[in-house]
Short mmCIF file of C-alpha atoms (C1' of nucleotides) in Angstrom, two decimals:
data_model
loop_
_atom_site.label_atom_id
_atom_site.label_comp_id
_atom_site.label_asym_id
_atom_site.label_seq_id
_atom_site.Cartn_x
_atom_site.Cartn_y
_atom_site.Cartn_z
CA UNK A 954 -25.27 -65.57 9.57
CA UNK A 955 -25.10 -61.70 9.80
CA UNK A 956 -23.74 -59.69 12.83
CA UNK A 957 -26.48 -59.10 14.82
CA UNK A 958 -27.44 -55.55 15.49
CA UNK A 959 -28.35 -54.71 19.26
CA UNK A 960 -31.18 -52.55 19.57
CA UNK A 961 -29.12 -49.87 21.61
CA UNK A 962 -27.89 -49.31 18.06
CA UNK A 963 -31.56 -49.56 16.31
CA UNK A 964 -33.13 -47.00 19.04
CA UNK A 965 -30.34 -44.31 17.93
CA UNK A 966 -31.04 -44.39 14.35
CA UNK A 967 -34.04 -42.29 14.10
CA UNK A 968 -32.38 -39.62 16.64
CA UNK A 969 -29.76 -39.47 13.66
CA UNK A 970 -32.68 -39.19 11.16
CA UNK A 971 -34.42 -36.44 12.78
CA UNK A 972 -30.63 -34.57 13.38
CA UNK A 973 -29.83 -35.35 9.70
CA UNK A 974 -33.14 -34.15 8.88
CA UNK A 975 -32.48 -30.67 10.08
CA UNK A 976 -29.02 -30.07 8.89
CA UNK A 977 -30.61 -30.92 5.19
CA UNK A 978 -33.48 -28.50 6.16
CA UNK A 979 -30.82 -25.96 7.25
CA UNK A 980 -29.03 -26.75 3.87
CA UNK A 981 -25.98 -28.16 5.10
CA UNK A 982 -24.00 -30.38 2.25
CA UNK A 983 -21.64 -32.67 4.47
CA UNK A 984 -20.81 -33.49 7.90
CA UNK A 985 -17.74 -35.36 9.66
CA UNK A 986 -18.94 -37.41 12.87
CA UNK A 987 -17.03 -35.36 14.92
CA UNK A 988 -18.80 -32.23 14.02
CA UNK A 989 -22.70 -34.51 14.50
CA UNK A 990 -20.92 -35.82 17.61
CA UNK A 991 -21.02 -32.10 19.34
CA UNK A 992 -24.21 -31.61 18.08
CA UNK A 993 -25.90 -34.88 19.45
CA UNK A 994 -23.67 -34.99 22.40
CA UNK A 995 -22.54 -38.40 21.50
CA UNK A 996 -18.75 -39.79 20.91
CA UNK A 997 -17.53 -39.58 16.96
CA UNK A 998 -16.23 -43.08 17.87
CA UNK A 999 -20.18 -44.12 18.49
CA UNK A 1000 -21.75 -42.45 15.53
CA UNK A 1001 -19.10 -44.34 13.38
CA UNK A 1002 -19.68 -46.98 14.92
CA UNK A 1003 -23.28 -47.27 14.71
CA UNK A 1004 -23.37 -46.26 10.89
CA UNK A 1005 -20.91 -48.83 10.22
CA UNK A 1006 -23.31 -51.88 11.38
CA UNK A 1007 -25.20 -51.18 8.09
CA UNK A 1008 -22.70 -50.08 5.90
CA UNK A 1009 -19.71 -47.16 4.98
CA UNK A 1010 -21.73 -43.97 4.07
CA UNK A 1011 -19.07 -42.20 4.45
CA UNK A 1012 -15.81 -40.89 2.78
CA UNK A 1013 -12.57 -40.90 4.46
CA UNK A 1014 -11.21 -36.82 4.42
CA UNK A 1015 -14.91 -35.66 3.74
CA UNK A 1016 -17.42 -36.92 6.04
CA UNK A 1017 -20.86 -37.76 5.29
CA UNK A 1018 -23.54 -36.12 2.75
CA UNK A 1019 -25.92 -35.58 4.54
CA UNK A 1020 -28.22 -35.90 1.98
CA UNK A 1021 -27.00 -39.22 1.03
CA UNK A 1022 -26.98 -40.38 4.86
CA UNK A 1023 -30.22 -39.10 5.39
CA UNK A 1024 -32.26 -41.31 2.52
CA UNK A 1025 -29.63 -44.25 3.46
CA UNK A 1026 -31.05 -43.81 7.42
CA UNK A 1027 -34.74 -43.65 5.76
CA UNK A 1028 -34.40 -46.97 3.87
CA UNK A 1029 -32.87 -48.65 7.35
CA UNK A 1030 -36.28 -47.93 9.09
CA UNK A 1031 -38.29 -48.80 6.97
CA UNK A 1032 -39.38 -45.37 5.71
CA UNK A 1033 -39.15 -45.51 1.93
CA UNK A 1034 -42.29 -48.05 1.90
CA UNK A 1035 -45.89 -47.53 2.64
CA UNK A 1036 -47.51 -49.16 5.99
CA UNK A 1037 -50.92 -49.08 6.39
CA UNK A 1038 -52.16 -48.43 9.72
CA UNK A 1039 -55.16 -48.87 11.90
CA UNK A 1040 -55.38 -47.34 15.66
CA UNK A 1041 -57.71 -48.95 17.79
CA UNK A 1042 -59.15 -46.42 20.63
CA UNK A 1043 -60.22 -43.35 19.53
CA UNK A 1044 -59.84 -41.27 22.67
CA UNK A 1045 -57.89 -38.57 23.13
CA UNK A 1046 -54.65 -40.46 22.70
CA UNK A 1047 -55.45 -42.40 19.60
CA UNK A 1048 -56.87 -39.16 18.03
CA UNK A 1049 -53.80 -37.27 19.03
CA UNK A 1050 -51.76 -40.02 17.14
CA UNK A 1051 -54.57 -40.23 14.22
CA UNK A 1052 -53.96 -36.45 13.38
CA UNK A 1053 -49.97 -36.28 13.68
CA UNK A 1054 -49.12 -35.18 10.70
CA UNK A 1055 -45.15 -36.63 10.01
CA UNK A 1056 -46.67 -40.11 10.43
CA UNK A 1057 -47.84 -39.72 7.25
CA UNK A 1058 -44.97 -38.04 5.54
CA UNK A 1059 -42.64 -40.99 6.96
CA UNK A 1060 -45.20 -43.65 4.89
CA UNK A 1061 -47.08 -44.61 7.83
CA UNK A 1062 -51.09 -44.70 6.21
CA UNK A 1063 -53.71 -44.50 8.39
CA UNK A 1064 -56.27 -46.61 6.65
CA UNK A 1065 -58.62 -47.56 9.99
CA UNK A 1066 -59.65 -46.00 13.54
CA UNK A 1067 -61.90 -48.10 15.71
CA UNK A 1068 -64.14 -47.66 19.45
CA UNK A 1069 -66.24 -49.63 21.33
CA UNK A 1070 -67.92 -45.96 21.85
CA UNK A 1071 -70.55 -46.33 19.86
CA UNK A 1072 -71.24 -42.27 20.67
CA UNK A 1073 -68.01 -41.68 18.21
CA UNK A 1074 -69.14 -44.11 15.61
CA UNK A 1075 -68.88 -42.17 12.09
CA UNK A 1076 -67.51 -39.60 13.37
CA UNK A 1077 -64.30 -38.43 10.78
CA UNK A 1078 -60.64 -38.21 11.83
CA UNK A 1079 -58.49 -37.33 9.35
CA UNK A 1080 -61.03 -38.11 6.75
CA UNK A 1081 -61.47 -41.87 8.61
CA UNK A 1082 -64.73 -42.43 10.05
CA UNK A 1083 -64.26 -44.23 13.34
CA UNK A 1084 -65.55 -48.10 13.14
CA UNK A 1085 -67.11 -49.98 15.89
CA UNK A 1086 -64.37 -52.33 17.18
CA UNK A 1087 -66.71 -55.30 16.30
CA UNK A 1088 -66.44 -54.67 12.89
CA UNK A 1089 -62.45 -55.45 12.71
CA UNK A 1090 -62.11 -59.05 11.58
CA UNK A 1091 -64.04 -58.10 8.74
CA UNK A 1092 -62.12 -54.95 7.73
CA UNK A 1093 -58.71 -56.84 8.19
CA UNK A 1094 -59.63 -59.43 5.60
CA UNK A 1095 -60.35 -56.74 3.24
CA UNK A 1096 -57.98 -54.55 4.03
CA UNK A 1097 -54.42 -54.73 4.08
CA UNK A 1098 -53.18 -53.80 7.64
CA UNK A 1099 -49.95 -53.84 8.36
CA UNK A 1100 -49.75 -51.72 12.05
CA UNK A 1101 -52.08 -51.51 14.63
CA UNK A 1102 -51.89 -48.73 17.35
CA UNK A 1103 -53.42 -50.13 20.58
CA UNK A 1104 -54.74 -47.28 22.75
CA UNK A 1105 -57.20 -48.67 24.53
CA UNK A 1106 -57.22 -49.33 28.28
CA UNK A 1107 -55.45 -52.49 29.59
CA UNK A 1108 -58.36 -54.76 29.86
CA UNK A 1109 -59.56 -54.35 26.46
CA UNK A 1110 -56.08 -54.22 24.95
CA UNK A 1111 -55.11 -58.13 25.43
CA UNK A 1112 -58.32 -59.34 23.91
CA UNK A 1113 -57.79 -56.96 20.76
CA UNK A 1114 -54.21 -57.95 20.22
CA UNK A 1115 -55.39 -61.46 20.02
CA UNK A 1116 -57.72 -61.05 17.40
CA UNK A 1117 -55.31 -58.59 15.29
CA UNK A 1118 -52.40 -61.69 15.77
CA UNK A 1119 -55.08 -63.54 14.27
CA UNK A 1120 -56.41 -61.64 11.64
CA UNK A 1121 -52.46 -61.57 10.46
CA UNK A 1122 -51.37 -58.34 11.58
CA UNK A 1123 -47.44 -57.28 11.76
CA UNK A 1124 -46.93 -55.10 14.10
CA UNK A 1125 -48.36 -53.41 17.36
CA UNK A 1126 -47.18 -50.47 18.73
CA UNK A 1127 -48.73 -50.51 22.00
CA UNK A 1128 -49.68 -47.67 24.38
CA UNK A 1129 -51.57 -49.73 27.15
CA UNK A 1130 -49.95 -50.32 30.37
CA UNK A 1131 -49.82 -54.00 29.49
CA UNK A 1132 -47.08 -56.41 27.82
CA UNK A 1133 -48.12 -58.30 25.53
CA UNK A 1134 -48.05 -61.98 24.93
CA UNK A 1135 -47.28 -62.23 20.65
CA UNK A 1136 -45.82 -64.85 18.56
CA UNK A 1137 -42.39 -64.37 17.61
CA UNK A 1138 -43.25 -62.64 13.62
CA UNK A 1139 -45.51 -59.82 15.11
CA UNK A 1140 -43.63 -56.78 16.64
CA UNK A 1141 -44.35 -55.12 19.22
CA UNK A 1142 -43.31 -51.61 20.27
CA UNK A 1143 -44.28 -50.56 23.97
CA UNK A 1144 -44.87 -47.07 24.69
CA UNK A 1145 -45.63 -46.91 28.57
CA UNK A 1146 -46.30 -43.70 29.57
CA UNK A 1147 -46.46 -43.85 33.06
CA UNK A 1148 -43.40 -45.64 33.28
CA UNK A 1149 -41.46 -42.74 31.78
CA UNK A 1150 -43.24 -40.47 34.17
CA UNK A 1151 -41.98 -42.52 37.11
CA UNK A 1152 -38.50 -42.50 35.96
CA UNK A 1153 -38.78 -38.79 35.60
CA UNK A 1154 -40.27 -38.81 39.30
CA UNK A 1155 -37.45 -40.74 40.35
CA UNK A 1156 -34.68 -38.83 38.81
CA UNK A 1157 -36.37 -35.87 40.34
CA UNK A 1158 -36.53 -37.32 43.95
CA UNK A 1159 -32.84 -38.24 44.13
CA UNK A 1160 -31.64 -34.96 42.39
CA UNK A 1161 -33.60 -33.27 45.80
CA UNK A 1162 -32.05 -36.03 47.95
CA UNK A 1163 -28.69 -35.31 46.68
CA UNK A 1164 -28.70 -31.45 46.79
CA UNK A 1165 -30.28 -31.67 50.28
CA UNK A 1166 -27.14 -33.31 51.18
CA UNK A 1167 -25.17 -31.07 49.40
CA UNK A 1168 -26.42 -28.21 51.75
CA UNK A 1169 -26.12 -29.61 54.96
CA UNK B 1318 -20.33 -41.39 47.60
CA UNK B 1319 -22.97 -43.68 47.30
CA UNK B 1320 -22.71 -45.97 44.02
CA UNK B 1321 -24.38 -44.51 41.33
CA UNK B 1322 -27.18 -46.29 40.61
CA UNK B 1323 -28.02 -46.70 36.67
CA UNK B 1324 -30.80 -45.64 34.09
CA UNK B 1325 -31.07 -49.46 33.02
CA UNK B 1326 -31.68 -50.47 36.63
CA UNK B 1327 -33.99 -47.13 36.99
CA UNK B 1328 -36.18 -47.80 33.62
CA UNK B 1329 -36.89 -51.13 34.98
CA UNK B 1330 -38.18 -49.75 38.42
CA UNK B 1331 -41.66 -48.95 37.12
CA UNK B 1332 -41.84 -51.92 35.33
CA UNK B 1333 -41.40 -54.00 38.48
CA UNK B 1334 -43.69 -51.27 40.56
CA UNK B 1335 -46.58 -52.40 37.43
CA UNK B 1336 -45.99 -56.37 38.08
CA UNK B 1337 -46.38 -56.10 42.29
CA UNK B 1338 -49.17 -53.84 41.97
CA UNK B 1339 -50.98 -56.49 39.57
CA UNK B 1340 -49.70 -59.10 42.10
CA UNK B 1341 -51.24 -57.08 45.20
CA UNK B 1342 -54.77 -56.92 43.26
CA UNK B 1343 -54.81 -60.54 42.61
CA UNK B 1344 -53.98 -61.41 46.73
CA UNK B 1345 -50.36 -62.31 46.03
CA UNK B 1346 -49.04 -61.87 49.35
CA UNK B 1347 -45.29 -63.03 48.76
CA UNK B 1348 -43.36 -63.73 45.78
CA UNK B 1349 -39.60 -65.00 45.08
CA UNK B 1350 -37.25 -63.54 42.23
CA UNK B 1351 -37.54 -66.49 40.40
CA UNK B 1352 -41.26 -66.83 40.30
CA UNK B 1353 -40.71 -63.29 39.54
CA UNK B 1354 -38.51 -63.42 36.83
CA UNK B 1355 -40.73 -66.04 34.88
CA UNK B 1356 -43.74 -63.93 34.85
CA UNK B 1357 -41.95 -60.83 33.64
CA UNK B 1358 -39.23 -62.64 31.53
CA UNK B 1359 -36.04 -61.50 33.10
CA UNK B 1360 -33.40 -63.45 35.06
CA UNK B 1361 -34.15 -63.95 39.10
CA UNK B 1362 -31.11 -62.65 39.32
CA UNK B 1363 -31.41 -59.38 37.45
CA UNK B 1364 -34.67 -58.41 39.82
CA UNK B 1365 -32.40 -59.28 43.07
CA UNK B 1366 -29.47 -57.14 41.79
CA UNK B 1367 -31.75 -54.52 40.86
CA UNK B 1368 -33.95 -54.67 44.08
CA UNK B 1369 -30.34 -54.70 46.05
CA UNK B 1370 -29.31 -51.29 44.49
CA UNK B 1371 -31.95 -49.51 46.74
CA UNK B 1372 -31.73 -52.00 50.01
CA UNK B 1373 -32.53 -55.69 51.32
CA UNK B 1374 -35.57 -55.79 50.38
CA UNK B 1375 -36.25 -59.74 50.59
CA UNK B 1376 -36.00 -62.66 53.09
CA UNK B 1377 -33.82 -65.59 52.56
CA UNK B 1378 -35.96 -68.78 52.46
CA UNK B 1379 -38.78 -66.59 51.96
CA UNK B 1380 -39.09 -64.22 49.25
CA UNK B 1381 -40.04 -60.54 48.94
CA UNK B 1382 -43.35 -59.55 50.91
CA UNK B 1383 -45.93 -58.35 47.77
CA UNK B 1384 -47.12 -55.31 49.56
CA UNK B 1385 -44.23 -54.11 51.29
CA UNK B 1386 -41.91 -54.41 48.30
CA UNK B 1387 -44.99 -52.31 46.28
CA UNK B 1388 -44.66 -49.90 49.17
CA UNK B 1389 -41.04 -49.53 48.93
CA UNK B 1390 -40.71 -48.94 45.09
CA UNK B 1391 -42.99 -46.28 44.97
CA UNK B 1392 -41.21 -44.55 47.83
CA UNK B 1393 -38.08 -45.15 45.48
CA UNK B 1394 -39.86 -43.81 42.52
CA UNK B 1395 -40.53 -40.94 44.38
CA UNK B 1396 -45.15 -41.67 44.15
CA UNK B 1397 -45.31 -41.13 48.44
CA UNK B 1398 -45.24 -37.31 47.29
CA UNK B 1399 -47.58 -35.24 45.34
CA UNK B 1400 -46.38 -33.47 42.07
CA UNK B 1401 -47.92 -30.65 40.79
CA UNK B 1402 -47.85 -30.49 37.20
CA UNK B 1403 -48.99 -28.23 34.58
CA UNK B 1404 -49.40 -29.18 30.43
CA UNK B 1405 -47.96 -26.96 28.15
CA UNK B 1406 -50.20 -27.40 24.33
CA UNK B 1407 -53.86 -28.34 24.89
CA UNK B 1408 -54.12 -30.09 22.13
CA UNK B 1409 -55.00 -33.68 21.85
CA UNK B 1410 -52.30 -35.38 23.50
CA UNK B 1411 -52.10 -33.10 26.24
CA UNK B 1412 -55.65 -33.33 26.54
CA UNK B 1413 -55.56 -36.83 27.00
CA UNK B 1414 -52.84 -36.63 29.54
CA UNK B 1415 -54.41 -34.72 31.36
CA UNK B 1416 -57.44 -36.83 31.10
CA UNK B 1417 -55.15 -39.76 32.24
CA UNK B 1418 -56.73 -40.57 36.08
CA UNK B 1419 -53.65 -42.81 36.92
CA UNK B 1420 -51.53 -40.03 37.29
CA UNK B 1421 -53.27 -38.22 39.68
CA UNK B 1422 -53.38 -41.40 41.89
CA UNK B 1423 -49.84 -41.54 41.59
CA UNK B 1424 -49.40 -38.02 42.81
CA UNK B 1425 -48.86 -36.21 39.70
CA UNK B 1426 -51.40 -33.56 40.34
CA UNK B 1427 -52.11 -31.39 37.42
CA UNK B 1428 -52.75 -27.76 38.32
CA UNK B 1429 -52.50 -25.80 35.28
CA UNK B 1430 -53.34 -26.33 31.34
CA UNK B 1431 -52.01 -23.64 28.77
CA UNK B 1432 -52.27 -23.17 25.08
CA UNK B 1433 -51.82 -20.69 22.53
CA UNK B 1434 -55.11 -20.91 20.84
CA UNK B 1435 -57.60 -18.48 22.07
CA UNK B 1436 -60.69 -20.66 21.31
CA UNK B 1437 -59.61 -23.21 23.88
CA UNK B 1438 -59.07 -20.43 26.70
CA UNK B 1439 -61.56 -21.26 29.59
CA UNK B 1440 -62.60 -24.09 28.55
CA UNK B 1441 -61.98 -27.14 31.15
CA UNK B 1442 -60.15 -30.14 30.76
CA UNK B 1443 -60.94 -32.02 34.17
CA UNK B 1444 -61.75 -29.28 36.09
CA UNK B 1445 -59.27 -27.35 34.84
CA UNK B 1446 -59.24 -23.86 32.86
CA UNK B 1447 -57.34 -23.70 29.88
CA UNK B 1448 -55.22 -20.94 30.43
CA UNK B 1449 -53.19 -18.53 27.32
CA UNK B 1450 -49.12 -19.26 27.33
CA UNK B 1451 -48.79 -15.71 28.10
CA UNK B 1452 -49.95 -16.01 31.45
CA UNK B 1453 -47.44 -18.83 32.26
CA UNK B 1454 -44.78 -16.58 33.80
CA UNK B 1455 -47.52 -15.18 36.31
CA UNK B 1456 -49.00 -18.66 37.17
CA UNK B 1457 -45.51 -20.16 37.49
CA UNK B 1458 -44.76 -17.35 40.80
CA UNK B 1459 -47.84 -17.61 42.26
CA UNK B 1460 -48.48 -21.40 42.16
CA UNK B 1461 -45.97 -24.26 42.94
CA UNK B 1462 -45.14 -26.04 39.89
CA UNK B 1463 -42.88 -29.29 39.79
CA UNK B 1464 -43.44 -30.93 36.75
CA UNK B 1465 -44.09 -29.05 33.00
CA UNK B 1466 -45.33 -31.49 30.37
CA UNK B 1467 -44.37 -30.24 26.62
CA UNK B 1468 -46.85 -31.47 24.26
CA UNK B 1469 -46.18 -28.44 22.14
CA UNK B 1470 -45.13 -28.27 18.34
CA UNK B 1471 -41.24 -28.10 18.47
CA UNK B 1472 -40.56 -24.77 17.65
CA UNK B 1473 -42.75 -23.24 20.82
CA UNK B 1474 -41.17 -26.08 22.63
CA UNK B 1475 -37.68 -24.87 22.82
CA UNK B 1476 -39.06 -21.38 23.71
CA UNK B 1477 -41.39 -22.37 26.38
CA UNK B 1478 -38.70 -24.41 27.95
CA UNK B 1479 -36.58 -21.64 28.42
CA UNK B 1480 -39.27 -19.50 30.08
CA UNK B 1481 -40.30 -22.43 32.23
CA UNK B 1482 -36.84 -22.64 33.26
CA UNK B 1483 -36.34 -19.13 34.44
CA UNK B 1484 -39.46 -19.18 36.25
CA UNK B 1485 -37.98 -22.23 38.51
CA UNK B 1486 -39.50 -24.97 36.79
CA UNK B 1487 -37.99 -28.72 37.92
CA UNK B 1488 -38.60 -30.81 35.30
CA UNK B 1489 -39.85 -31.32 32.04
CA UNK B 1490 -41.60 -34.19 30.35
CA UNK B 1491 -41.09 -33.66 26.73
CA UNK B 1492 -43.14 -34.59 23.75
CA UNK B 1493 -42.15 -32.50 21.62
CA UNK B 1494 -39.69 -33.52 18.91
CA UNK B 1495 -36.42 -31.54 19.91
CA UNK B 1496 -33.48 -31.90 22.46
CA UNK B 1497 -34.37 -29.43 25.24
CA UNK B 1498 -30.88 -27.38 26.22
CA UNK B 1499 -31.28 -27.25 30.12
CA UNK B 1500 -28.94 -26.48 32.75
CA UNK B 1501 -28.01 -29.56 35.18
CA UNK B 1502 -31.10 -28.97 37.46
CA UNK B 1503 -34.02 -29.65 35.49
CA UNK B 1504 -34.71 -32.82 34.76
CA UNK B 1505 -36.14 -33.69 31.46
CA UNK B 1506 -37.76 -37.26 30.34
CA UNK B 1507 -38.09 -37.53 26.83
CA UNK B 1508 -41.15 -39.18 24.86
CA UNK B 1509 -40.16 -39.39 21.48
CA UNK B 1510 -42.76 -41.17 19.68
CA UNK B 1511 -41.87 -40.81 15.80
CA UNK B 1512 -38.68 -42.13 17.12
CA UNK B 1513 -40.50 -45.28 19.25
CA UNK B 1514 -42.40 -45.74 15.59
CA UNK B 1515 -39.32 -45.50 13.73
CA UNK B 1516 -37.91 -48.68 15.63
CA UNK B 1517 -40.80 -50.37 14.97
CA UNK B 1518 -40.58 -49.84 11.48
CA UNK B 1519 -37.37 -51.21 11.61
CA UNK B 1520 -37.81 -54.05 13.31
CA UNK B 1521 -40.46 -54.85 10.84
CA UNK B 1522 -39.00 -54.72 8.26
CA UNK B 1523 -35.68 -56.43 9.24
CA UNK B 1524 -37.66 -59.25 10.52
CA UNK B 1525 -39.17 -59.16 7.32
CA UNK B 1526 -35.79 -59.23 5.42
CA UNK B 1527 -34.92 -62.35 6.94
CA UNK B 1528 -38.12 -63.89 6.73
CA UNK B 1529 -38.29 -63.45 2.88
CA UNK B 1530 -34.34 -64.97 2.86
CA UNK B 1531 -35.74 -67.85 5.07
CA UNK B 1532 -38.05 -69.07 2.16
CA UNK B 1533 -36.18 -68.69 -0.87
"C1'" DT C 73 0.88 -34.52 -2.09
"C1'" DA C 74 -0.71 -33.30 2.68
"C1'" DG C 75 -4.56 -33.07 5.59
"C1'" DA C 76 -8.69 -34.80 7.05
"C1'" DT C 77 -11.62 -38.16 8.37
"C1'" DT C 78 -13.42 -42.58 7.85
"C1'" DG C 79 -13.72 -47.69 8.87
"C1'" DT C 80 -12.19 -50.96 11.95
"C1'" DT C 81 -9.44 -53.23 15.46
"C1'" DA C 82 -8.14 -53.19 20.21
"C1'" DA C 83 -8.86 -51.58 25.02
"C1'" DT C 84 -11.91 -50.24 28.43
"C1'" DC C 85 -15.84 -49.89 30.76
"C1'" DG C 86 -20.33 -51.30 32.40
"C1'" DA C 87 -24.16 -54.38 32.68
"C1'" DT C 88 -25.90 -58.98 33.02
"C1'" DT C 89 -25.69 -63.62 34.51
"C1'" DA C 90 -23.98 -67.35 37.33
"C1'" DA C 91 -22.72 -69.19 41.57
"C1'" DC C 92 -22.81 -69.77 46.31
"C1'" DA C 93 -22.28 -68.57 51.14
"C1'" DA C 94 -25.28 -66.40 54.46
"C1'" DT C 95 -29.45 -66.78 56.76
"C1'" DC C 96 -34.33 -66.89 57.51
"C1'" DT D 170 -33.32 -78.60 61.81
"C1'" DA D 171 -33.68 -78.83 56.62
"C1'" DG D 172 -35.11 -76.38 52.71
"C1'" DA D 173 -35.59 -72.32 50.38
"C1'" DT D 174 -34.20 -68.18 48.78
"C1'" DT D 175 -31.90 -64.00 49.40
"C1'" DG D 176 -27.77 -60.81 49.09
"C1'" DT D 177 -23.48 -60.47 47.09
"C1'" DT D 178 -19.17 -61.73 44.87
"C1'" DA D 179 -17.10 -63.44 40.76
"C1'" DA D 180 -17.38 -64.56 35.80
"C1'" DT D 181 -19.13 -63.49 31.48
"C1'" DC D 182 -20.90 -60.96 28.09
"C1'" DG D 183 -21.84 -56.84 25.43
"C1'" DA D 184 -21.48 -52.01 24.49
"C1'" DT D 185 -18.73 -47.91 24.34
"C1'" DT D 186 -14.57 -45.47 23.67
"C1'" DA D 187 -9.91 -44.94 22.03
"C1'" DA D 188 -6.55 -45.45 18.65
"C1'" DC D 189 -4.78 -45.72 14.23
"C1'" DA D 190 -4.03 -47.59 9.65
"C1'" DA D 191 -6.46 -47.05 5.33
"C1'" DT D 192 -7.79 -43.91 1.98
"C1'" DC D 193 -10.19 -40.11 -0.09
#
DNA sequence: TAGATTGTTAATCGATTAACAATC
DNA sequence: TAGATTGTTAATCGATTAACAATC
C-alpha cells in the first residue's frame, strides 16, 4: 500500500497552482522553494516536502520549472480531464458559480442547472436553460454527470443528495449548511459559509479583547 | 499570557454552534460529549478539550446544558454583537450574500453595497442602494464599518483592500482569488473556492485511481 | 569543478486520543 | 449513595521544520 497523503497536504496544492500559475503568467522560467517559500509565506522545508508526496519535480542546483511544475500540479487535481457538472439551485449563489468563468478553463463543464422555481424555468445561464428539479433522474440517466453543486437551502439539500447518490453521481460539492450523510465512493466537498464568517467574527472579537488589554 | 488557543479548535467552533442550535430546535435540553461526538463524528473527547479551551462549560454526571452551551459559543464566536458590514462587487455572489438572511440574524448587519458598474448604481439589493466604489472612502468616515466582504475580480481586489485599509477597515472576508497583504490588524478570512473545487477534483480522482487498481 | 538546491531523514512541535481522578 | 460524565493530565499520533547528504 501507498503512503497515504493527509489532506493538509491536498488543500495546499491548488494554492501552489494558482502561485505557479502567475509566475508562468509573469514569464518566469524556474524557481527554487526557497524563493516560492517567501512568496507564499510558507517554509522551503514544507513546499519540498509537500511536492515530494507525489513525486521529484525538481532538480537539485536548479529548482523547479515552473512550467513543468505547473502541468505536473494540474494532472494531481484532476485538471487535465473533463468533469461534467450540474448545480442544483439557481439562486444567486448557484448562478454566481454557473457564470465563473476559470471553472471552465480548469475542465469543470457545466452541462445542467436545476430549481424548484418554476418562475426561472428556461431561463439561460451560460447558454443552460435552468430545469425543473423534478426532471433530474431523467437527465442523469442520459447524461453523464460527474459533479453536482448543491446550493439549495438545507431542507431541500438532503433529499437531493439522495437522489444524485442514487442516480450514480461522484461528487458533491456542497454549499448548504448541512453535512451530508454519503457512501464512502461519492465525495463530498463542504463549503460552509457561515462558518467561515464566524471564525472571522471570532478572530475579530479576541483581536479587540486582546488590544483592550493591551491598553489598560 | 493566556494559552493560545488554535485555528483547528476555532474552525470547529461554528461547527459545534450549527449542531446545538439544531439540538435547541428539536427540544434537546441536555446533551453529553459522547452522544455528541456520535452525531457529529468526532471523538467525545475532542468536543470536551475543545469546549475546555474557552471554560467549564459541562457538569460531571450530567452533560452540557443545550441552550446554555448555544449561548456561550456564540458569545465566543463573537454573534452577542452586531457587525456592520459592507460588500465590495455587486455581482452575483455578493448579491447573494447579501441576500443571505442568516447573517443578519447573526449580527452581521450589512450597511453598504458598492460596485463599479454604473448600471447597478441605485438599484437595491435588500433595501440597500448600490453604491459606485468611488464613493467608498466617503462612506467608510461617515458610517461605522467592521466587516468588508471582497467579492471583487482579483485585480480590483488587491486595490480596494488597500483603500479599505486606510480608511480603518477591520476585517476582510475575501473571495477574491489573491493573498490580501495586510498589516497585523485586519483580519482577513479567506474563501477560496476554485481552490475548495480543486480538492475535490482531487479527491475524485484519487479515489478513482484506486478504485480502477481495486478491480484489475 | 564549485555552488546551489533538491530529496529525504531526523528532530521538534503541536494536535488528537486515551485514561482516569474529580465531582455533580 | 451510586452512576454518569466532565475536566484534565498523560500518551500517542501526525505534521512541520531543520539538517544534510545526494546530485545536478
Amino acid at each position: 500500500m501507498e503512503k497515504e497523503i493527509s489532506q493538509a497536504v491536498i488543500r495546499r496544492m491548488p494554492r501552489y497552482y494558482r502561485y505557479l500559475g502567475e509566475l508562468l503568467d509573469d514569464g518566469v522560467e524556474r524557481i527554487s522553494s526557497n524563493e516560492l517559500s517567501t512568496r507564499m509565506r510558507v517554509t522551503a522545508s514544507q513546499i519540498r516536502q509537500d511536492l515530494n508526496n507525489f513525486g521529484g519535480f525538481g532538480q537539485q542546483g536548479y529548482g523547479y520549472n515552473v512550467k513543468y511544475l505547473y502541468t505536473e500540479i494540474g494532472k494531481i487535481l484532476g485538471l487535465d480531464t473533463k468533469h461534467p457538472m450540474i448545480i442544483l439551485g439557481a439562486g444567486n449563489l448557484g448562478q454566481a458559480l454557473a457564470n465563473y468563468v476559470d471553472f471552465e478553463k480548469r475542465g469543470f463543464k457545466l452541462v445542467g442547472i436545476f430549481d424548484v422555481n418554476p418562475v426561472l424555468e428556461g431561463i439561460a445561464v451560460r447558454g443552460i436553460e435552468i430545469q425543473m428539479l423534478s426532471e433530474l433522474p431523467l437527465f442523469m440517466k442520459e447524461n453523464l454527470v460527474e459533479i453536482a453543486v448543491l446550493t439549495l437551502p438545507k431542507n431541500k439539500a438532503r433529499e437531493m443528495a439522495d437522489i444524485l447518490i442514487q442516480n450514480g453521481v461522484k461528487a458533491i460539492w456542497n454549499f448548504a449548511h448541512v453535512d451530508l450523510d454519503t457512501p464512502d465512493d461519492v465525495i463530498v466537498e463542504n463549503v460552509h459559509l457561515s462558518e467561515s464568517l464566524m471564525t472571522l467574527s471570532y478572530n475579530l472579537s479576541k483581536y479587540r479583547q486582546e488590544h483592550i488589554i493591551d491598553e489598560s
